Amino acid sequence: MKKITKAVIPAAGLGTRMLPATKTIPKEMLPLLDKPVIQYIIEEAAASGIEDILIVTNRQKSAMDDYFDYFPELEERLGKSGKEEYAKAIRNAADIANIFYVRQKETRGLGHAIWRAKRFIGDEPFAVLLGDDVMHSTVPVTKQIIDAAERCDCSAIATKPFRPEQISAYSSIKITPLADRIFSVENLNEKPLPEQALSNYAIMGRYALTPGIFRCLENLPAGAGGEVQLTDGLKMLLSMEKIVAVDFEGKRYDTGNQRGFLEATVEFALRDAKYGAWFRDYLKSL
Ligand code: UTP
């Protein structure tokens, strides 16, 4: 398999679960400590060997392209007032990777958002990182998925086991063990009722996909929730190519809903070198 150096970050969802804040602020721009959510995702991609990143956005999300641009006036002012640390931080955010943008003109689902990346990706394998799923791990989760895809020479998806009553919020997969933490995918279904779940393993927001996925997404009809679902595209891909799933090492936070966002905020703060000790004491004092 050709080395994976491109990634797509779909970030064109409406973020309705985080309203009213996301009426004007993209959910990907909400801060986890001192950085917006999407910066953690871009840093993970860069740490996984990704050089070029396409963010799929929409007309409400221009704060993202502004954030990953230079801001010379502000940098100069910070420099002059002895705040070099901040000047460096805002410049670094713009230099993590080569970032490109494409708009999803209609919110037609994750599968449709990925399909918008077809011309950018061309005929090579690529990574997908969902714009609101933040990971904490020793080895970057995207690297774990890319390594499995390269090793098995096929598409790879991230997975984690869930309790049966939680699986309806995700896609479930039928799997058989292949190697340490790697499974062969036999079937997939999107947002199953608990009794329809294929196993307690759910797809999480990291993928390494072959370009074959674009043929599958091209004319795919809308599925669950009236949206074009990536899982339906993967199901079609599975009828043509093998797919593996990786029960990755690490923890995933869905910052696209209030509980996930709070969990991420608290746990990232507790782990933070500058604020961790103070925050732990503060929580104990409550
Ligand atoms: P989600 O379902 O988590 O995001 O989509 P959402 O649609 O913004 O969420 P709610 O339900 O309204 O709160 C999973 C990923 O797919 C992207 C989202 O931005 C997120 O990264 N997505 C979803 C798109 O890019 N386009 C779409 O049409 C739908």
Short mmCIF file of C-alpha atoms and ligand atoms in Angstrom, two decimals:
data_model
loop_
_atom_site.label_atom_id
_atom_site.label_comp_id
_atom_site.label_asym_id
_atom_site.label_seq_id
_atom_site.Cartn_x
_atom_site.Cartn_y
_atom_site.Cartn_z
CA MET A 1 0.00 0.00 0.00
CA LYS A 2 1.23 3.51 -0.83
CA LYS A 3 2.36 5.46 2.26
CA ILE A 4 -0.51 7.48 3.77
CA THR A 5 0.37 11.20 3.91
CA LYS A 6 -3.04 12.82 3.35
CA ALA A 7 -5.94 13.14 5.78
CA VAL A 8 -9.50 14.40 5.67
CA ILE A 9 -11.14 16.02 8.69
CA PRO A 10 -14.91 16.26 8.20
CA ALA A 11 -16.03 19.26 10.24
CA ALA A 12 -19.15 20.38 8.42
CA GLY A 13 -21.75 18.98 10.84
CA LEU A 14 -24.26 21.36 12.41
CA GLY A 15 -23.25 20.57 15.98
CA THR A 16 -26.84 20.63 17.20
CA ARG A 17 -25.99 18.71 20.38
CA MET A 18 -23.83 21.63 21.53
CA LEU A 19 -26.37 24.40 20.92
CA PRO A 20 -26.77 27.22 21.77
CA ALA A 21 -22.96 27.75 21.85
CA THR A 22 -22.53 26.31 18.35
CA LYS A 23 -25.04 28.71 16.81
CA THR A 24 -22.06 30.91 15.84
CA ILE A 25 -18.95 29.06 17.10
CA PRO A 26 -18.02 25.85 15.28
CA LYS A 27 -17.95 22.99 17.80
CA GLU A 28 -14.42 22.19 16.53
CA MET A 29 -13.33 25.65 17.78
CA LEU A 30 -14.53 25.21 21.37
CA PRO A 31 -11.51 25.30 23.69
CA LEU A 32 -10.15 22.27 25.52
CA LEU A 33 -7.94 24.12 28.00
CA ASP A 34 -6.04 26.61 25.83
CA LYS A 35 -6.46 25.09 22.35
CA PRO A 36 -9.48 24.53 20.14
CA VAL A 37 -10.63 20.91 19.79
CA ILE A 38 -9.57 20.71 16.15
CA GLN A 39 -5.96 21.62 16.97
CA TYR A 40 -5.60 18.39 19.01
CA ILE A 41 -6.87 16.47 15.99
CA ILE A 42 -4.50 18.20 13.58
CA GLU A 43 -1.59 17.59 15.97
CA GLU A 44 -2.52 13.90 16.13
CA ALA A 45 -2.58 13.71 12.32
CA ALA A 46 0.83 15.40 12.04
CA ALA A 47 2.27 13.09 14.72
CA SER A 48 1.01 10.16 12.62
CA GLY A 49 2.99 11.13 9.51
CA ILE A 50 0.25 13.15 7.78
CA GLU A 51 1.55 16.11 5.75
CA ASP A 52 -1.54 17.40 3.91
CA ILE A 53 -4.90 17.83 5.60
CA LEU A 54 -8.22 18.69 3.98
CA ILE A 55 -10.84 20.11 6.35
CA VAL A 56 -14.40 19.79 5.10
CA THR A 57 -16.18 22.90 6.35
CA ASN A 58 -19.33 24.90 5.67
CA ARG A 59 -20.38 28.54 5.47
CA GLN A 60 -20.62 28.87 9.27
CA LYS A 61 -17.10 27.69 10.01
CA SER A 62 -14.65 30.27 8.69
CA ALA A 63 -13.25 30.70 12.25
CA MET A 64 -11.30 27.49 11.52
CA ASP A 65 -9.44 28.80 8.47
CA ASP A 66 -8.72 32.07 10.30
CA TYR A 67 -7.27 30.15 13.24
CA PHE A 68 -4.81 28.18 11.10
CA ASP A 69 -3.58 31.35 9.36
CA TYR A 70 -0.83 33.78 10.49
CA PHE A 71 -1.82 36.90 12.46
CA PRO A 72 1.28 39.16 12.01
CA GLU A 73 -0.15 42.24 13.77
CA LEU A 74 -1.01 40.31 16.91
CA GLU A 75 2.30 38.40 16.86
CA GLU A 76 4.20 41.69 16.62
CA ARG A 77 2.23 43.27 19.44
CA LEU A 78 2.76 40.21 21.68
CA GLY A 79 6.47 40.21 20.86
CA LYS A 80 6.81 43.88 21.75
CA SER A 81 5.02 43.45 25.07
CA GLY A 82 7.21 40.53 26.18
CA LYS A 83 4.61 37.85 25.51
CA GLU A 84 6.76 35.82 23.10
CA GLU A 85 5.31 32.57 24.40
CA TYR A 86 1.84 33.49 23.12
CA ALA A 87 3.29 34.85 19.87
CA LYS A 88 5.02 31.51 19.30
CA ALA A 89 1.89 29.55 20.19
CA ILE A 90 -0.33 31.36 17.70
CA ARG A 91 2.31 31.08 14.94
CA ASN A 92 2.87 27.34 15.65
CA ALA A 93 -0.83 26.57 15.23
CA ALA A 94 -0.57 27.74 11.61
CA ASP A 95 2.50 25.61 10.88
CA ILE A 96 1.49 22.15 12.12
CA ALA A 97 0.64 20.81 8.65
CA ASN A 98 -0.40 21.96 5.17
CA ILE A 99 -4.09 22.65 5.58
CA PHE A 100 -6.60 22.88 2.74
CA TYR A 101 -10.34 23.46 2.83
CA VAL A 102 -13.36 22.40 0.84
CA ARG A 103 -16.95 23.27 1.61
CA GLN A 104 -19.76 20.80 1.92
CA LYS A 105 -22.47 22.96 0.42
CA GLU A 106 -25.32 20.96 1.91
CA THR A 107 -25.26 19.07 5.22
CA ARG A 108 -25.96 15.66 3.71
CA GLY A 109 -24.05 13.46 6.13
CA LEU A 110 -20.56 12.17 6.92
CA GLY A 111 -20.41 9.97 3.80
CA HIS A 112 -21.20 12.96 1.61
CA ALA A 113 -18.59 15.10 3.44
CA ILE A 114 -15.89 12.48 2.75
CA TRP A 115 -16.97 12.27 -0.88
CA ARG A 116 -16.17 16.01 -1.18
CA ALA A 117 -12.50 15.04 -0.66
CA LYS A 118 -12.32 12.92 -3.83
CA ARG A 119 -10.41 15.40 -5.99
CA PHE A 120 -7.99 16.29 -3.17
CA ILE A 121 -7.16 12.67 -2.41
CA GLY A 122 -7.01 11.28 -5.94
CA ASP A 123 -6.08 7.62 -6.23
CA GLU A 124 -4.27 6.98 -2.95
CA PRO A 125 -5.11 5.70 0.53
CA PHE A 126 -5.84 8.37 3.14
CA ALA A 127 -6.73 8.89 6.79
CA VAL A 128 -9.99 10.29 8.19
CA LEU A 129 -10.19 11.94 11.61
CA LEU A 130 -13.61 13.13 12.78
CA GLY A 131 -13.45 16.78 13.78
CA ASP A 132 -15.01 16.33 17.22
CA ASP A 133 -13.43 13.03 18.39
CA VAL A 134 -10.37 13.81 20.52
CA MET A 135 -8.00 10.99 21.48
CA HIS A 136 -5.55 10.51 24.34
CA SER A 137 -3.00 7.74 23.80
CA THR A 138 0.69 6.88 23.95
CA VAL A 139 1.01 6.15 20.22
CA PRO A 140 -1.23 8.53 18.21
CA VAL A 141 -4.45 6.66 17.40
CA THR A 142 -4.30 7.63 13.71
CA LYS A 143 -0.80 6.11 13.55
CA GLN A 144 -2.13 2.88 15.06
CA ILE A 145 -4.85 2.73 12.38
CA ILE A 146 -2.46 3.62 9.52
CA ASP A 147 0.05 0.99 10.70
CA ALA A 148 -2.69 -1.67 10.66
CA ALA A 149 -3.86 -0.59 7.18
CA GLU A 150 -0.31 -0.72 5.81
CA ARG A 151 0.39 -4.04 7.51
CA CYS A 152 -2.85 -5.69 6.27
CA ASP A 153 -2.82 -3.82 2.92
CA CYS A 154 -6.46 -2.72 3.20
CA SER A 155 -8.72 -0.14 4.85
CA ALA A 156 -8.65 -0.02 8.66
CA ILE A 157 -11.14 1.47 11.13
CA ALA A 158 -10.85 2.30 14.81
CA THR A 159 -13.07 0.40 17.22
CA LYS A 160 -13.84 0.10 20.94
CA PRO A 161 -16.22 -2.17 22.86
CA PHE A 162 -19.31 -0.51 24.34
CA ARG A 163 -22.17 -1.56 26.57
CA PRO A 164 -25.08 -2.94 24.44
CA GLU A 165 -27.42 -0.07 25.42
CA GLN A 166 -24.87 2.49 24.14
CA ILE A 167 -24.29 0.92 20.73
CA SER A 168 -27.35 2.58 19.11
CA ALA A 169 -25.47 5.89 18.99
CA TYR A 170 -22.71 4.32 16.87
CA SER A 171 -22.10 1.84 14.05
CA SER A 172 -21.68 -1.74 15.17
CA ILE A 173 -19.36 -4.23 13.45
CA LYS A 174 -19.16 -8.00 13.20
CA ILE A 175 -15.53 -9.01 13.64
CA THR A 176 -13.20 -12.00 13.97
CA PRO A 177 -9.73 -11.79 15.57
CA LEU A 178 -6.73 -11.57 13.20
CA ALA A 179 -3.77 -10.42 15.28
CA ASP A 180 -3.08 -8.51 18.49
CA ARG A 181 -5.81 -5.81 18.69
CA ILE A 182 -6.60 -6.30 14.96
CA PHE A 183 -9.84 -7.89 13.70
CA SER A 184 -11.22 -8.78 10.31
CA VAL A 185 -14.51 -6.92 9.66
CA GLU A 186 -17.31 -9.22 8.45
CA ASN A 187 -20.25 -6.80 8.48
CA LEU A 188 -21.29 -3.31 9.65
CA ASN A 189 -24.53 -1.50 10.50
CA GLU A 190 -25.21 2.16 11.35
CA LYS A 191 -27.03 3.15 14.53
CA PRO A 192 -28.51 -0.32 15.24
CA LEU A 193 -31.19 -0.92 17.84
CA PRO A 194 -29.60 -2.93 20.70
CA GLU A 195 -31.12 -6.16 19.30
CA GLN A 196 -29.73 -5.42 15.81
CA ALA A 197 -26.15 -4.80 17.00
CA LEU A 198 -23.64 -7.12 15.29
CA SER A 199 -21.39 -7.12 18.39
CA ASN A 200 -20.56 -4.70 21.20
CA TYR A 201 -17.75 -3.20 19.10
CA ALA A 202 -18.50 0.28 17.71
CA ILE A 203 -16.69 2.29 15.03
CA MET A 204 -14.79 5.28 16.46
CA GLY A 205 -13.76 8.41 14.56
CA ARG A 206 -10.46 7.33 12.96
CA TYR A 207 -10.10 5.53 9.62
CA ALA A 208 -7.44 4.70 7.02
CA LEU A 209 -9.28 4.15 3.74
CA THR A 210 -8.44 3.04 0.23
CA PRO A 211 -9.64 5.34 -2.59
CA GLY A 212 -12.18 2.61 -3.44
CA ILE A 213 -14.43 4.29 -0.85
CA PHE A 214 -15.15 7.13 -3.32
CA ARG A 215 -16.75 4.74 -5.83
CA CYS A 216 -18.94 3.47 -2.99
CA LEU A 217 -19.97 6.95 -1.78
CA GLU A 218 -20.64 8.41 -5.23
CA ASN A 219 -24.26 7.40 -5.69
CA LEU A 220 -25.01 6.16 -2.20
CA PRO A 221 -28.60 6.89 -1.11
CA ALA A 222 -29.26 8.52 2.27
CA GLY A 223 -29.46 6.04 5.16
CA ALA A 224 -30.04 6.43 8.91
CA GLY A 225 -31.27 9.92 9.85
CA GLY A 226 -31.78 10.83 6.17
CA GLU A 227 -27.98 11.35 5.79
CA VAL A 228 -25.42 9.70 3.50
CA GLN A 229 -23.65 7.43 5.97
CA LEU A 230 -19.97 6.52 5.76
CA THR A 231 -20.81 3.17 7.34
CA ASP A 232 -23.10 2.32 4.40
CA GLY A 233 -20.21 3.20 2.06
CA LEU A 234 -17.88 0.95 4.07
CA LYS A 235 -20.40 -1.86 3.83
CA MET A 236 -20.30 -1.55 0.04
CA LEU A 237 -16.48 -1.38 0.15
CA LEU A 238 -16.46 -4.60 2.19
CA SER A 239 -18.21 -6.40 -0.68
CA MET A 240 -15.17 -5.52 -2.87
CA GLU A 241 -12.18 -5.33 -0.50
CA LYS A 242 -11.23 -6.56 2.96
CA ILE A 243 -11.41 -4.15 5.93
CA VAL A 244 -9.79 -4.54 9.35
CA ALA A 245 -10.73 -2.97 12.68
CA VAL A 246 -8.24 -1.93 15.39
CA ASP A 247 -9.14 -1.97 19.08
CA PHE A 248 -6.74 0.89 19.60
CA GLU A 249 -4.73 1.71 22.72
CA GLY A 250 -6.02 4.99 24.15
CA LYS A 251 -9.17 6.84 25.18
CA ARG A 252 -11.59 8.65 22.94
CA TYR A 253 -13.65 11.70 23.93
CA ASP A 254 -16.69 12.76 21.88
CA THR A 255 -16.48 16.51 22.33
CA GLY A 256 -19.59 16.92 20.16
CA ASN A 257 -21.88 16.36 23.14
CA GLN A 258 -21.96 17.96 26.59
CA ARG A 259 -20.93 14.91 28.61
CA GLY A 260 -18.01 14.04 26.34
CA PHE A 261 -16.89 17.66 26.29
CA LEU A 262 -16.97 17.86 30.11
CA GLU A 263 -15.08 14.56 30.48
CA ALA A 264 -12.40 15.78 28.08
CA THR A 265 -12.13 19.17 29.80
CA VAL A 266 -11.75 17.65 33.26
CA GLU A 267 -9.34 14.87 32.26
CA PHE A 268 -7.14 17.06 30.06
CA ALA A 269 -7.01 19.64 32.85
CA LEU A 270 -6.05 17.00 35.43
CA ARG A 271 -3.22 15.79 33.15
CA ASP A 272 -1.99 19.29 32.33
CA ALA A 273 1.55 20.11 33.47
CA LYS A 274 0.68 23.72 34.37
CA TYR A 275 -2.82 23.39 35.86
CA GLY A 276 -3.14 19.67 36.80
CA ALA A 277 -2.01 19.80 40.45
CA TRP A 278 -3.99 22.96 41.19
CA PHE A 279 -7.11 21.60 39.46
CA ARG A 280 -6.97 18.31 41.42
CA ASP A 281 -6.74 20.23 44.71
CA TYR A 282 -9.52 22.55 43.60
CA LEU A 283 -11.84 19.63 42.77
CA LYS A 284 -11.05 18.00 46.13
CA SER A 285 -11.89 21.25 47.90
CA LEU A 286 -15.40 21.40 46.47
P1 UTP B 1 -21.84 14.12 14.04
O1 UTP B 1 -23.17 13.54 13.90
O2 UTP B 1 -21.02 13.78 15.24
O3 UTP B 1 -21.82 15.71 13.94
O4 UTP B 1 -21.01 13.81 12.72
P2 UTP B 1 -23.01 16.73 13.82
O5 UTP B 1 -23.90 16.37 12.68
O6 UTP B 1 -22.37 18.07 13.79
O7 UTP B 1 -23.68 16.49 15.22
P3 UTP B 1 -25.10 16.92 15.82
O8 UTP B 1 -25.85 15.62 15.88
O9 UTP B 1 -25.73 17.97 14.94
O10 UTP B 1 -24.78 17.44 17.17
C1 UTP B 1 -19.78 13.12 12.72
C2 UTP B 1 -18.72 13.91 11.95
O11 UTP B 1 -19.15 14.14 10.62
C3 UTP B 1 -19.14 15.52 10.28
C4 UTP B 1 -19.23 16.23 11.63
O12 UTP B 1 -18.65 17.53 11.53
C5 UTP B 1 -18.46 15.29 12.55
O13 UTP B 1 -17.06 15.49 12.46
N1 UTP B 1 -20.26 15.80 9.36
C6 UTP B 1 -21.50 15.35 9.65
C7 UTP B 1 -20.01 16.51 8.21
O14 UTP B 1 -18.86 16.93 7.95
N2 UTP B 1 -21.04 16.75 7.36
C8 UTP B 1 -22.30 16.30 7.59
O15 UTP B 1 -23.20 16.54 6.74
C9 UTP B 1 -22.53 15.60 8.79
#
